[in-house]
Each structure stands twice: as C-alpha cells, then as structure tokens.
PDB file of C-alpha atoms in Angstrom:
ATOM      1  CA  UNK A   1     141.225 -12.035  64.982  1.00  0.00           C
ATOM      2  CA  UNK A   2     143.638 -13.679  67.296  1.00  0.00           C
ATOM      3  CA  UNK A   3     142.357 -15.788  70.026  1.00  0.00           C
ATOM      4  CA  UNK A   4     143.473 -16.902  72.727  1.00  0.00           C
ATOM      5  CA  UNK A   5     143.981 -20.474  71.584  1.00  0.00           C
ATOM      6  CA  UNK A   6     146.222 -18.944  68.993  1.00  0.00           C
ATOM      7  CA  UNK A   7     148.462 -17.807  71.655  1.00  0.00           C
ATOM      8  CA  UNK A   8     149.251 -20.404  73.390  1.00  0.00           C
ATOM      9  CA  UNK A   9     149.467 -22.670  70.087  1.00  0.00           C
ATOM     10  CA  UNK A  10     152.104 -19.905  69.448  1.00  0.00           C
ATOM     11  CA  UNK A  11     153.949 -20.262  72.893  1.00  0.00           C
ATOM     12  CA  UNK A  12     153.765 -24.031  73.220  1.00  0.00           C
ATOM     13  CA  UNK A  13     151.379 -24.144  76.522  1.00  0.00           C
ATOM     14  CA  UNK A  14     148.313 -24.237  77.522  1.00  0.00           C
ATOM     15  CA  UNK A  15     145.370 -21.811  77.466  1.00  0.00           C
ATOM     16  CA  UNK A  16     144.883 -22.156  80.923  1.00  0.00           C
ATOM     17  CA  UNK A  17     148.905 -20.925  81.728  1.00  0.00           C
ATOM     18  CA  UNK A  18     147.952 -18.489  78.711  1.00  0.00           C
ATOM     19  CA  UNK A  19     144.842 -17.401  80.646  1.00  0.00           C
ATOM     20  CA  UNK A  20     147.082 -17.117  84.645  1.00  0.00           C
ATOM     21  CA  UNK A  21     149.643 -14.787  82.742  1.00  0.00           C
ATOM     22  CA  UNK A  22     147.050 -12.627  81.485  1.00  0.00           C
ATOM     23  CA  UNK A  23     144.916 -11.806  84.103  1.00  0.00           C
ATOM     24  CA  UNK A  24     148.035 -12.552  86.588  1.00  0.00           C
ATOM     25  CA  UNK A  25     145.816 -15.133  88.765  1.00  0.00           C
ATOM     26  CA  UNK A  26     148.544 -17.563  88.983  1.00  0.00           C
ATOM     27  CA  UNK A  27     151.886 -19.833  89.410  1.00  0.00           C
ATOM     28  CA  UNK A  28     153.676 -19.099  85.714  1.00  0.00           C
ATOM     29  CA  UNK A  29     156.958 -20.220  84.374  1.00  0.00           C
ATOM     30  CA  UNK A  30     159.940 -17.713  83.296  1.00  0.00           C
ATOM     31  CA  UNK A  31     160.014 -19.721  80.312  1.00  0.00           C
ATOM     32  CA  UNK A  32     156.375 -19.670  80.109  1.00  0.00           C
ATOM     33  CA  UNK A  33     155.828 -16.130  80.229  1.00  0.00           C
ATOM     34  CA  UNK A  34     158.144 -15.290  78.397  1.00  0.00           C
ATOM     35  CA  UNK A  35     157.037 -17.038  75.832  1.00  0.00           C
ATOM     36  CA  UNK A  36     153.247 -16.510  76.157  1.00  0.00           C
ATOM     37  CA  UNK A  37     154.789 -12.850  76.077  1.00  0.00           C
ATOM     38  CA  UNK A  38     156.879 -13.154  73.601  1.00  0.00           C
ATOM     39  CA  UNK A  39     153.403 -14.608  71.206  1.00  0.00           C
ATOM     40  CA  UNK A  40     150.848 -12.373  72.811  1.00  0.00           C
ATOM     41  CA  UNK A  41     153.738  -8.947  71.249  1.00  0.00           C
ATOM     42  CA  UNK A  42     154.204 -11.120  67.593  1.00  0.00           C
ATOM     43  CA  UNK A  43     150.158 -11.998  67.085  1.00  0.00           C
ATOM     44  CA  UNK A  44     149.442  -8.429  68.649  1.00  0.00           C
ATOM     45  CA  UNK A  45     146.808 -10.055  70.571  1.00  0.00           C
ATOM     46  CA  UNK A  46     144.569  -7.608  72.973  1.00  0.00           C
ATOM     47  CA  UNK A  47     142.159  -9.428  76.332  1.00  0.00           C
ATOM     48  CA  UNK A  48     138.672  -9.095  75.920  1.00  0.00           C
ATOM     49  CA  UNK A  49     138.164  -7.095  78.639  1.00  0.00           C
ATOM     50  CA  UNK A  50     134.648  -8.097  78.905  1.00  0.00           C
ATOM     51  CA  UNK A  51     135.995 -11.533  78.863  1.00  0.00           C
ATOM     52  CA  UNK A  52     138.361 -10.805  81.640  1.00  0.00           C
ATOM     53  CA  UNK A  53     136.151  -9.099  84.133  1.00  0.00           C
ATOM     54  CA  UNK A  54     134.543 -12.096  83.522  1.00  0.00           C
ATOM     55  CA  UNK A  55     136.647 -14.242  84.465  1.00  0.00           C
ATOM     56  CA  UNK A  56     138.925 -11.727  87.290  1.00  0.00           C
ATOM     57  CA  UNK A  57     134.552  -9.859  88.361  1.00  0.00           C
ATOM     58  CA  UNK A  58     137.274  -6.703  88.297  1.00  0.00           C
ATOM     59  CA  UNK A  59     136.542  -3.559  85.217  1.00  0.00           C
ATOM     60  CA  UNK A  60     139.005  -1.568  87.124  1.00  0.00           C
ATOM     61  CA  UNK A  61     135.614   0.583  86.470  1.00  0.00           C
ATOM     62  CA  UNK A  62     134.423   3.212  89.779  1.00  0.00           C
ATOM     63  CA  UNK A  63     130.087   4.591  89.470  1.00  0.00           C
ATOM     64  CA  UNK A  64     130.398   8.034  90.336  1.00  0.00           C
ATOM     65  CA  UNK A  65     126.822   9.302  91.293  1.00  0.00           C
ATOM     66  CA  UNK A  66     125.731  13.291  91.673  1.00  0.00           C
ATOM     67  CA  UNK A  67     122.822  14.349  93.081  1.00  0.00           C
ATOM     68  CA  UNK A  68     122.486  17.549  90.350  1.00  0.00           C
ATOM     69  CA  UNK A  69     125.146  17.266  87.240  1.00  0.00           C
ATOM     70  CA  UNK A  70     123.896  21.056  86.876  1.00  0.00           C
ATOM     71  CA  UNK A  71     125.081  22.404  89.897  1.00  0.00           C
ATOM     72  CA  UNK A  72     128.875  23.032  88.953  1.00  0.00           C
ATOM     73  CA  UNK A  73     129.825  22.587  92.115  1.00  0.00           C
ATOM     74  CA  UNK A  74     130.054  17.924  91.125  1.00  0.00           C
ATOM     75  CA  UNK A  75     131.198  18.942  87.940  1.00  0.00           C
ATOM     76  CA  UNK A  76     134.416  19.843  89.361  1.00  0.00           C
ATOM     77  CA  UNK A  77     134.240  16.970  91.848  1.00  0.00           C
ATOM     78  CA  UNK A  78     134.137  14.606  88.643  1.00  0.00           C
ATOM     79  CA  UNK A  79     136.926  16.058  87.549  1.00  0.00           C
ATOM     80  CA  UNK A  80     139.400  15.407  90.682  1.00  0.00           C
ATOM     81  CA  UNK A  81     137.697  12.309  90.870  1.00  0.00           C
ATOM     82  CA  UNK A  82     138.145  11.008  87.090  1.00  0.00           C
ATOM     83  CA  UNK A  83     142.342  12.681  87.396  1.00  0.00           C
ATOM     84  CA  UNK A  84     143.340  11.150  90.097  1.00  0.00           C
ATOM     85  CA  UNK A  85     141.711   7.868  89.456  1.00  0.00           C
ATOM     86  CA  UNK A  86     143.127   7.551  85.781  1.00  0.00           C
ATOM     87  CA  UNK A  87     146.229   7.544  86.824  1.00  0.00           C
ATOM     88  CA  UNK A  88     145.872   3.889  89.491  1.00  0.00           C
ATOM     89  CA  UNK A  89     144.358   2.636  86.135  1.00  0.00           C
ATOM     90  CA  UNK A  90     140.660   3.324  86.479  1.00  0.00           C
ATOM     91  CA  UNK A  91     137.832   4.562  84.589  1.00  0.00           C
ATOM     92  CA  UNK A  92     134.419   6.272  86.175  1.00  0.00           C
ATOM     93  CA  UNK A  93     131.534   6.109  85.370  1.00  0.00           C
ATOM     94  CA  UNK A  94     129.222   9.568  86.164  1.00  0.00           C
ATOM     95  CA  UNK A  95     126.045   8.827  87.086  1.00  0.00           C
ATOM     96  CA  UNK A  96     123.333  12.315  87.334  1.00  0.00           C
ATOM     97  CA  UNK A  97     120.762  11.133  89.576  1.00  0.00           C
ATOM     98  CA  UNK A  98     119.105  14.153  89.608  1.00  0.00           C
ATOM     99  CA  UNK A  99     118.146  13.376  93.795  1.00  0.00           C
ATOM    100  CA  UNK A 100     115.967  10.888  92.169  1.00  0.00           C
ATOM    101  CA  UNK A 101     116.283   8.326  94.321  1.00  0.00           C
ATOM    102  CA  UNK A 102     114.264   5.186  91.958  1.00  0.00           C
ATOM    103  CA  UNK A 103     117.089   6.557  89.208  1.00  0.00           C
ATOM    104  CA  UNK A 104     119.646   6.361  91.872  1.00  0.00           C
ATOM    105  CA  UNK A 105     119.403   2.733  93.059  1.00  0.00           C
ATOM    106  CA  UNK A 106     118.653   1.850  89.106  1.00  0.00           C
ATOM    107  CA  UNK A 107     122.593   2.791  89.090  1.00  0.00           C
ATOM    108  CA  UNK A 108     123.252   0.907  92.018  1.00  0.00           C
ATOM    109  CA  UNK A 109     121.659  -2.139  90.752  1.00  0.00           C
ATOM    110  CA  UNK A 110     122.579  -1.481  86.933  1.00  0.00           C
ATOM    111  CA  UNK A 111     126.219  -1.713  87.138  1.00  0.00           C
ATOM    112  CA  UNK A 112     126.854  -3.921  90.212  1.00  0.00           C
ATOM    113  CA  UNK A 113     126.435  -6.427  87.236  1.00  0.00           C
ATOM    114  CA  UNK A 114     128.816  -5.139  85.513  1.00  0.00           C
ATOM    115  CA  UNK A 115     130.929  -6.147  87.643  1.00  0.00           C
ATOM    116  CA  UNK A 116     131.651  -2.054  88.789  1.00  0.00           C
ATOM    117  CA  UNK A 117     134.531  -2.118  91.570  1.00  0.00           C
ATOM    118  CA  UNK A 118     133.321   0.266  93.770  1.00  0.00           C
ATOM    119  CA  UNK A 119     131.725   3.048  94.122  1.00  0.00           C
ATOM    120  CA  UNK A 120     131.775   7.196  94.715  1.00  0.00           C
ATOM    121  CA  UNK A 121     127.790   8.462  96.354  1.00  0.00           C
ATOM    122  CA  UNK A 122     127.887  12.370  96.838  1.00  0.00           C
ATOM    123  CA  UNK A 123     123.690  11.525  97.213  1.00  0.00           C
ATOM    124  CA  UNK A 124     122.269  10.059 100.627  1.00  0.00           C
ATOM    125  CA  UNK A 125     118.697   9.674  99.253  1.00  0.00           C
ATOM    126  CA  UNK A 126     118.743   6.030  99.934  1.00  0.00           C
ATOM    127  CA  UNK A 127     118.484   4.913 103.524  1.00  0.00           C
ATOM    128  CA  UNK A 128     121.758   3.419 104.846  1.00  0.00           C
ATOM    129  CA  UNK A 129     121.232  -0.056 104.943  1.00  0.00           C
ATOM    130  CA  UNK A 130     121.122  -0.656 101.120  1.00  0.00           C
ATOM    131  CA  UNK A 131     124.356   0.661 101.009  1.00  0.00           C
ATOM    132  CA  UNK A 132     125.506  -0.809 103.926  1.00  0.00           C
ATOM    133  CA  UNK A 133     124.996  -4.725 102.661  1.00  0.00           C
ATOM    134  CA  UNK A 134     126.790  -3.892  99.311  1.00  0.00           C
ATOM    135  CA  UNK A 135     129.967  -6.570  98.990  1.00  0.00           C
ATOM    136  CA  UNK A 136     131.741  -3.553  97.458  1.00  0.00           C
ATOM    137  CA  UNK A 137     133.813  -0.779  98.592  1.00  0.00           C
ATOM    138  CA  UNK A 138     131.727   2.710  98.331  1.00  0.00           C
ATOM    139  CA  UNK A 139     132.702   5.931  99.442  1.00  0.00           C
ATOM    140  CA  UNK A 140     130.655   9.230 100.498  1.00  0.00           C
ATOM    141  CA  UNK A 141     131.719  12.550  99.231  1.00  0.00           C
ATOM    142  CA  UNK A 142     130.614  15.812 100.797  1.00  0.00           C
ATOM    143  CA  UNK A 143     127.018  13.966 102.137  1.00  0.00           C
ATOM    144  CA  UNK A 144     128.024  11.185 105.037  1.00  0.00           C
ATOM    145  CA  UNK A 145     124.933   8.386 104.770  1.00  0.00           C
ATOM    146  CA  UNK A 146     126.372   5.396 108.030  1.00  0.00           C
ATOM    147  CA  UNK A 147     129.259   5.350 110.372  1.00  0.00           C
ATOM    148  CA  UNK A 148     130.350   2.049 108.373  1.00  0.00           C
ATOM    149  CA  UNK A 149     131.345   3.930 105.006  1.00  0.00           C
ATOM    150  CA  UNK A 150     134.308   6.166 104.492  1.00  0.00           C
ATOM    151  CA  UNK A 151     133.042   9.797 103.872  1.00  0.00           C
ATOM    152  CA  UNK A 152     135.204  12.509 102.870  1.00  0.00           C
ATOM    153  CA  UNK A 153     133.924  16.190 103.627  1.00  0.00           C
ATOM    154  CA  UNK A 154     134.497  19.715 104.354  1.00  0.00           C
ATOM    155  CA  UNK A 155     134.475  21.794 107.393  1.00  0.00           C
ATOM    156  CA  UNK A 156     130.566  23.099 106.383  1.00  0.00           C
ATOM    157  CA  UNK A 157     129.897  24.291 110.221  1.00  0.00           C
ATOM    158  CA  UNK A 158     132.918  26.562 110.623  1.00  0.00           C
ATOM    159  CA  UNK A 159     132.706  27.181 107.507  1.00  0.00           C
ATOM    160  CA  UNK A 160     129.417  28.885 107.870  1.00  0.00           C
ATOM    161  CA  UNK A 161     130.314  30.174 111.088  1.00  0.00           C
ATOM    162  CA  UNK A 162     133.755  32.087 109.400  1.00  0.00           C
ATOM    163  CA  UNK A 163     130.855  32.937 106.062  1.00  0.00           C
ATOM    164  CA  UNK A 164     128.488  34.934 108.868  1.00  0.00           C
ATOM    165  CA  UNK A 165     131.096  36.722 110.812  1.00  0.00           C
ATOM    166  CA  UNK A 166     132.040  38.299 107.454  1.00  0.00           C
ATOM    167  CA  UNK A 167     128.656  40.292 107.257  1.00  0.00           C
ATOM    168  CA  UNK A 168     128.884  40.755 111.382  1.00  0.00           C
ATOM    169  CA  UNK A 169     132.085  42.665 110.854  1.00  0.00           C
ATOM    170  CA  UNK A 170     131.097  44.657 108.128  1.00  0.00           C
ATOM    171  CA  UNK A 171     128.128  46.090 109.873  1.00  0.00           C
ATOM    172  CA  UNK A 172     125.493  44.204 108.417  1.00  0.00           C
ATOM    173  CA  UNK A 173     122.072  44.961 110.670  1.00  0.00           C
ATOM    174  CA  UNK A 174     119.440  41.810 109.338  1.00  0.00           C
ATOM    175  CA  UNK A 175     120.607  39.404 107.195  1.00  0.00           C
ATOM    176  CA  UNK A 176     118.851  36.481 105.284  1.00  0.00           C
ATOM    177  CA  UNK A 177     120.304  33.248 105.782  1.00  0.00           C
ATOM    178  CA  UNK A 178     119.683  30.917 102.654  1.00  0.00           C
ATOM    179  CA  UNK A 179     119.502  26.948 104.269  1.00  0.00           C
ATOM    180  CA  UNK A 180     119.964  23.994 102.461  1.00  0.00           C
ATOM    181  CA  UNK A 181     117.253  21.613 101.943  1.00  0.00           C
ATOM    182  CA  UNK A 182     116.597  19.938 105.916  1.00  0.00           C
ATOM    183  CA  UNK A 183     117.804  16.454 104.293  1.00  0.00           C
ATOM    184  CA  UNK A 184     121.219  16.797 103.340  1.00  0.00           C
ATOM    185  CA  UNK A 185     123.392  16.948 105.978  1.00  0.00           C
ATOM    186  CA  UNK A 186     125.970  19.161 104.540  1.00  0.00           C
ATOM    187  CA  UNK A 187     123.430  21.721 104.890  1.00  0.00           C
ATOM    188  CA  UNK A 188     122.343  21.218 108.435  1.00  0.00           C
ATOM    189  CA  UNK A 189     126.178  22.180 109.437  1.00  0.00           C
ATOM    190  CA  UNK A 190     126.195  24.706 107.791  1.00  0.00           C
ATOM    191  CA  UNK A 191     122.661  26.021 109.772  1.00  0.00           C
ATOM    192  CA  UNK A 192     124.420  25.113 112.893  1.00  0.00           C
ATOM    193  CA  UNK A 193     127.338  27.213 112.083  1.00  0.00           C
ATOM    194  CA  UNK A 194     125.255  30.448 110.482  1.00  0.00           C
ATOM    195  CA  UNK A 195     123.831  30.161 114.510  1.00  0.00           C
ATOM    196  CA  UNK A 196     126.469  29.812 116.378  1.00  0.00           C
ATOM    197  CA  UNK A 197     128.480  32.970 114.387  1.00  0.00           C
ATOM    198  CA  UNK A 198     124.466  34.923 115.048  1.00  0.00           C
ATOM    199  CA  UNK A 199     122.380  33.545 117.979  1.00  0.00           C
ATOM    200  CA  UNK A 200     125.161  36.054 120.864  1.00  0.00           C
ATOM    201  CA  UNK A 201     125.175  38.740 117.890  1.00  0.00           C
ATOM    202  CA  UNK A 202     122.079  41.144 118.541  1.00  0.00           C
ATOM    203  CA  UNK A 203     121.199  41.650 115.257  1.00  0.00           C
ATOM    204  CA  UNK A 204     118.157  40.454 113.834  1.00  0.00           C
ATOM    205  CA  UNK A 205     118.394  37.827 111.572  1.00  0.00           C
ATOM    206  CA  UNK A 206     115.363  35.834 109.494  1.00  0.00           C
ATOM    207  CA  UNK A 207     116.642  31.650 107.807  1.00  0.00           C
ATOM    208  CA  UNK A 208     114.494  30.264 104.412  1.00  0.00           C
ATOM    209  CA  UNK A 209     114.536  27.131 103.114  1.00  0.00           C
ATOM    210  CA  UNK A 210     116.092  27.293  99.769  1.00  0.00           C
ATOM    211  CA  UNK A 211     117.407  24.566  97.281  1.00  0.00           C
ATOM    212  CA  UNK A 212     120.890  24.660  95.578  1.00  0.00           C
ATOM    213  CA  UNK A 213     119.101  25.644  92.422  1.00  0.00           C
ATOM    214  CA  UNK A 214     119.653  29.939  91.163  1.00  0.00           C
ATOM    215  CA  UNK A 215     116.138  29.966  89.218  1.00  0.00           C
ATOM    216  CA  UNK A 216     114.671  28.655  92.648  1.00  0.00           C
ATOM    217  CA  UNK A 217     117.332  30.990  94.710  1.00  0.00           C
ATOM    218  CA  UNK A 218     116.639  33.792  92.675  1.00  0.00           C
ATOM    219  CA  UNK A 219     112.229  33.842  93.625  1.00  0.00           C
ATOM    220  CA  UNK A 220     112.768  33.761  96.585  1.00  0.00           C
ATOM    221  CA  UNK A 221     115.194  36.380  97.569  1.00  0.00           C
ATOM    222  CA  UNK A 222     112.919  38.520  95.312  1.00  0.00           C
ATOM    223  CA  UNK A 223     109.832  37.898  97.262  1.00  0.00           C
ATOM    224  CA  UNK A 224     111.814  37.632 101.104  1.00  0.00           C
ATOM    225  CA  UNK A 225     113.173  41.149  99.557  1.00  0.00           C
ATOM    226  CA  UNK A 226     110.419  42.838  98.852  1.00  0.00           C
ATOM    227  CA  UNK A 227     108.634  41.970 102.545  1.00  0.00           C
ATOM    228  CA  UNK A 228     111.567  42.925 104.446  1.00  0.00           C
ATOM    229  CA  UNK A 229     113.336  45.761 102.769  1.00  0.00           C
ATOM    230  CA  UNK A 230     116.384  45.895 105.593  1.00  0.00           C
ATOM    231  CA  UNK A 231     118.331  43.131 104.978  1.00  0.00           C
ATOM    232  CA  UNK A 232     121.303  44.524 103.983  1.00  0.00           C
ATOM    233  CA  UNK A 233     123.419  41.064 104.314  1.00  0.00           C
ATOM    234  CA  UNK A 234     123.128  37.088 102.702  1.00  0.00           C
ATOM    235  CA  UNK A 235     124.548  34.415 103.566  1.00  0.00           C
ATOM    236  CA  UNK A 236     123.818  31.556 101.327  1.00  0.00           C
ATOM    237  CA  UNK A 237     125.088  27.849 101.578  1.00  0.00           C
ATOM    238  CA  UNK A 238     125.589  27.659  97.951  1.00  0.00           C
ATOM    239  CA  UNK A 239     126.685  29.842  95.590  1.00  0.00           C
ATOM    240  CA  UNK A 240     124.552  28.797  93.672  1.00  0.00           C
ATOM    241  CA  UNK A 241     121.932  30.224  95.502  1.00  0.00           C
ATOM    242  CA  UNK A 242     124.133  33.306  96.009  1.00  0.00           C
ATOM    243  CA  UNK A 243     124.371  33.728  92.266  1.00  0.00           C
ATOM    244  CA  UNK A 244     120.058  33.316  92.617  1.00  0.00           C
ATOM    245  CA  UNK A 245     120.295  36.138  95.352  1.00  0.00           C
ATOM    246  CA  UNK A 246     122.625  38.225  93.485  1.00  0.00           C
ATOM    247  CA  UNK A 247     120.307  37.995  90.609  1.00  0.00           C
ATOM    248  CA  UNK A 248     117.125  38.978  92.504  1.00  0.00           C
ATOM    249  CA  UNK A 249     118.760  41.764  93.645  1.00  0.00           C
ATOM    250  CA  UNK A 250     119.440  43.123  90.751  1.00  0.00           C
ATOM    251  CA  UNK A 251     116.260  43.202  89.516  1.00  0.00           C
ATOM    252  CA  UNK A 252     115.092  44.783  92.567  1.00  0.00           C
ATOM    253  CA  UNK A 253     117.326  47.495  91.623  1.00  0.00           C
ATOM    254  CA  UNK A 254     119.202  47.172  95.179  1.00  0.00           C
ATOM    255  CA  UNK A 255     123.330  48.140  94.427  1.00  0.00           C
ATOM    256  CA  UNK A 256     125.644  45.063  96.092  1.00  0.00           C
ATOM    257  CA  UNK A 257     127.747  45.859  97.794  1.00  0.00           C
ATOM    258  CA  UNK A 258     126.737  49.336  98.856  1.00  0.00           C
ATOM    259  CA  UNK A 259     123.310  48.288  99.839  1.00  0.00           C
ATOM    260  CA  UNK A 260     123.472  44.842 100.302  1.00  0.00           C
ATOM    261  CA  UNK A 261     126.111  42.213 100.606  1.00  0.00           C
ATOM    262  CA  UNK A 262     126.327  38.607  99.571  1.00  0.00           C
ATOM    263  CA  UNK A 263     128.270  35.427 100.818  1.00  0.00           C
ATOM    264  CA  UNK A 264     128.178  32.194  99.274  1.00  0.00           C
ATOM    265  CA  UNK A 265     129.684  28.707  99.935  1.00  0.00           C
ATOM    266  CA  UNK A 266     131.217  26.366  97.870  1.00  0.00           C
ATOM    267  CA  UNK A 267     134.168  28.281  95.982  1.00  0.00           C
ATOM    268  CA  UNK A 268     133.299  27.259  92.420  1.00  0.00           C
ATOM    269  CA  UNK A 269     134.794  29.358  89.091  1.00  0.00           C
ATOM    270  CA  UNK A 270     131.612  30.733  88.651  1.00  0.00           C
ATOM    271  CA  UNK A 271     131.903  32.431  91.898  1.00  0.00           C
ATOM    272  CA  UNK A 272     134.940  34.536  90.180  1.00  0.00           C
ATOM    273  CA  UNK A 273     132.996  35.109  86.888  1.00  0.00           C
ATOM    274  CA  UNK A 274     129.930  37.143  88.002  1.00  0.00           C
ATOM    275  CA  UNK A 275     129.862  40.842  88.256  1.00  0.00           C
ATOM    276  CA  UNK A 276     130.938  41.964  90.923  1.00  0.00           C
ATOM    277  CA  UNK A 277     132.551  38.744  92.036  1.00  0.00           C
ATOM    278  CA  UNK A 278     131.362  36.514  94.523  1.00  0.00           C
ATOM    279  CA  UNK A 279     132.853  36.018  98.229  1.00  0.00           C
ATOM    280  CA  UNK A 280     132.556  32.886  99.455  1.00  0.00           C
ATOM    281  CA  UNK A 281     133.416  29.865 101.830  1.00  0.00           C
ATOM    282  CA  UNK A 282     135.513  28.098  99.309  1.00  0.00           C
ATOM    283  CA  UNK A 283     135.976  24.288 100.244  1.00  0.00           C
ATOM    284  CA  UNK A 284     139.057  22.915  98.457  1.00  0.00           C
ATOM    285  CA  UNK A 285     136.373  20.637  95.872  1.00  0.00           C
ATOM    286  CA  UNK A 286     139.570  19.346  93.945  1.00  0.00           C
ATOM    287  CA  UNK A 287     141.054  18.305  97.330  1.00  0.00           C
ATOM    288  CA  UNK A 288     138.082  16.953  98.489  1.00  0.00           C
ATOM    289  CA  UNK A 289     136.767  14.319  95.023  1.00  0.00           C
ATOM    290  CA  UNK A 290     141.052  13.323  95.021  1.00  0.00           C
ATOM    291  CA  UNK A 291     140.853  12.007  98.337  1.00  0.00           C
ATOM    292  CA  UNK A 292     137.914   9.590  98.303  1.00  0.00           C
ATOM    293  CA  UNK A 293     139.181   8.594  95.067  1.00  0.00           C
ATOM    294  CA  UNK A 294     142.048   7.339  96.595  1.00  0.00           C
ATOM    295  CA  UNK A 295     140.385   6.022  99.611  1.00  0.00           C
ATOM    296  CA  UNK A 296     137.638   4.211  97.842  1.00  0.00           C
ATOM    297  CA  UNK A 297     140.404   2.438  95.418  1.00  0.00           C
ATOM    298  CA  UNK A 298     142.167   1.129  98.157  1.00  0.00           C
ATOM    299  CA  UNK A 299     139.761   0.022 100.069  1.00  0.00           C
ATOM    300  CA  UNK A 300     139.249  -1.972  96.454  1.00  0.00           C
ATOM    301  CA  UNK A 301     142.413  -3.238  96.786  1.00  0.00           C
ATOM    302  CA  UNK A 302     142.288  -4.395  99.688  1.00  0.00           C
ATOM    303  CA  UNK A 303     144.340  -1.608 101.847  1.00  0.00           C
ATOM    304  CA  UNK A 304     141.888  -0.290 104.299  1.00  0.00           C
ATOM    305  CA  UNK A 305     142.523   1.949 106.262  1.00  0.00           C
ATOM    306  CA  UNK A 306     141.122   2.786 110.184  1.00  0.00           C
ATOM    307  CA  UNK A 307     140.223   6.064 109.427  1.00  0.00           C
ATOM    308  CA  UNK A 308     136.308   6.331 108.280  1.00  0.00           C
ATOM    309  CA  UNK A 309     136.287  10.546 107.912  1.00  0.00           C
ATOM    310  CA  UNK A 310     138.310  12.617 106.887  1.00  0.00           C
ATOM    311  CA  UNK A 311     138.038  16.633 106.722  1.00  0.00           C
ATOM    312  CA  UNK A 312     138.796  18.788 104.592  1.00  0.00           C
ATOM    313  CA  UNK A 313     139.758  22.757 105.389  1.00  0.00           C
ATOM    314  CA  UNK A 314     138.448  25.684 103.965  1.00  0.00           C
ATOM    315  CA  UNK A 315     139.099  28.789 102.970  1.00  0.00           C
ATOM    316  CA  UNK A 316     137.384  32.895 102.697  1.00  0.00           C
ATOM    317  CA  UNK A 317     137.924  34.150  99.160  1.00  0.00           C
ATOM    318  CA  UNK A 318     136.886  38.126  99.522  1.00  0.00           C
ATOM    319  CA  UNK A 319     135.603  39.553  96.942  1.00  0.00           C
ATOM    320  CA  UNK A 320     133.283  42.336  95.612  1.00  0.00           C
ATOM    321  CA  UNK A 321     130.049  41.621  96.552  1.00  0.00           C
ATOM    322  CA  UNK A 322     131.074  42.467 100.390  1.00  0.00           C
ATOM    323  CA  UNK A 323     132.291  45.749 101.927  1.00  0.00           C
ATOM    324  CA  UNK A 324     135.389  46.735 103.200  1.00  0.00           C
ATOM    325  CA  UNK A 325     135.418  45.356 107.041  1.00  0.00           C
ATOM    326  CA  UNK A 326     134.751  48.964 109.369  1.00  0.00           C
ATOM    327  CA  UNK A 327     137.339  50.055 111.523  1.00  0.00           C
TER     328      UNK A 327
END
C-alpha cells in the first residue's frame, strides 16, 4: 500500500508539504503542488479518510436523527437530506431514536466522537440546553428545539385550519380531531389550527390524543366511533393516523366518504395508495429536508445566516375520502 512518505519521496518534498496539499491546510508552492499531484496520480495514492479526519477534525459526515423510521414521513425527509447532502460532498448517517431520550443522547455522543460535522434533528426529546451546549452546528427539522437553533417547519397551524375547513365546507356536523402527542410542537400547532377553524362554527367536535402510529390510531378511532355513532368527520394530525381511522371505519362497516369523511396531514406518498385516496394537508416534505440540509452545510462551512426560522407552506390535496363541496 502506498504511503504518504512514498508520495513525498516521489515528489521530492517533505511529508508535511504533502499533508498540507492533501488537506488544503496551509501554503504549498505551485511547483510543489504540481509535483505532489503528479506523484499521487502515478502512485495511485488514496488518502485515508480516518487519518484525514484526525488531522482536520472534519469528516464531511452529517448525522440525521429521526424519531420513528417506520413512519413514512421520516424516510421521505431523509431522502431529501441525503440527495442535497451528496451534491455538496457530504454523507448522511441516519439514526432512529424511537422517541427514546437515552438512545438519542447515545447517538449524539457517539457521533461527536467520530468528528461528525453537524446534526439535523427531527426529535425534541432531550432538553434544549443539551443541544445549545453542543459545539457543533445543528438544525431542527419539523420540531423546534429552541430559538437559537435554526428550525425548518411547515405552517402547521394554518394547515390544520385548512384541513378542518375542508370538513366544515362539506357539511360535517360532528368532527373528531385526532391530535398528536402533547409534547410535540407540531401537534400542538395543529391543535391550535383546528380550534381556530371550529371554535365559532357551531359544529360539535371531539378531541382525543392519538400517537402518530397506525395500530394505535385504529384502536382509538374504533372505540370513539362505537361510542359516538353520529361522528361524520375525522381530521387526523398525521396521514398515518388517518390511515388507521380508515381501517377502523372499514371494520365497522362505515362508508367513506358517504357516511364518514376523513382528512389527514402530511402529504406522504402512502395517501395516494389508499382506497379511496386520502384527502390531506400536504407538507412539502422534500423541500423541508432540502432547506434544512443547505442551512446546516452553510453553518458547517461558517456561512451563517441571520434567519433562524424557515417556514414552508402547505397545500390541500383533495382526494376520495371527502365528498364534493355542498352547494
């Protein structure tokens, strides 16, 4: 195996000069640079990335922490992060925390020791000071951490109001809102948006806390629909929860959308695969991931922006789980 000493000998320069050239970490004369480049090419020398990271403390690695890889929303985010990172020469390490604070903390500490260049975090289980005290660039994606860490998120409140109005405009008389976990900022914003739209509507409504999980959502909706048979509309805080609601309705023999109309929130690809297709408030998932990655890379490369909050608009996708607007 060719070593850096072999390259230095071939080029007629010192090992230190070769190191500065390879790591772009200091002055190298034009003649020396040409000699080193020719020697590297002739000897087919490849710089050991581990050795380089020890020298430069930079690996071109980004850590992406997601809370639940089984939720289709997060793989779609990860795809965008990976695509954009690669165009800038960075590689993404995907970490699934399972909403477990200890697991999340372990990922952070382990990757810091591996000279990770920065983190994109889509979980807010740990206290904000833990992140604020880290001497590494961090961007929060979908879920804010604190005001000092840049955040990329959708307009959750307005999106939830839009989704609720879809049901109101289509004549629903009693609406069930599946609000997400109370400890998550996006879920709380969507709850506020739901209340903004329904508060003065005169329509009856029920609110239940519901995890962003298919099986749990199915069980909760099954129970509520059995107890309140006059519910004719469901607005779910996630598409996964909406899918669980559709499964519960099907098992109970409730026709969608004739007897029950359902609206989700996320806009993941799965919504188009359901029968009937899911009406949803669609986030621009790819754009969110892309913006977060560009913001993080700018911070890694010391091109810090003043802007700390990046809000991505949402849009309605009307499909088969809602009826046409009543005239």
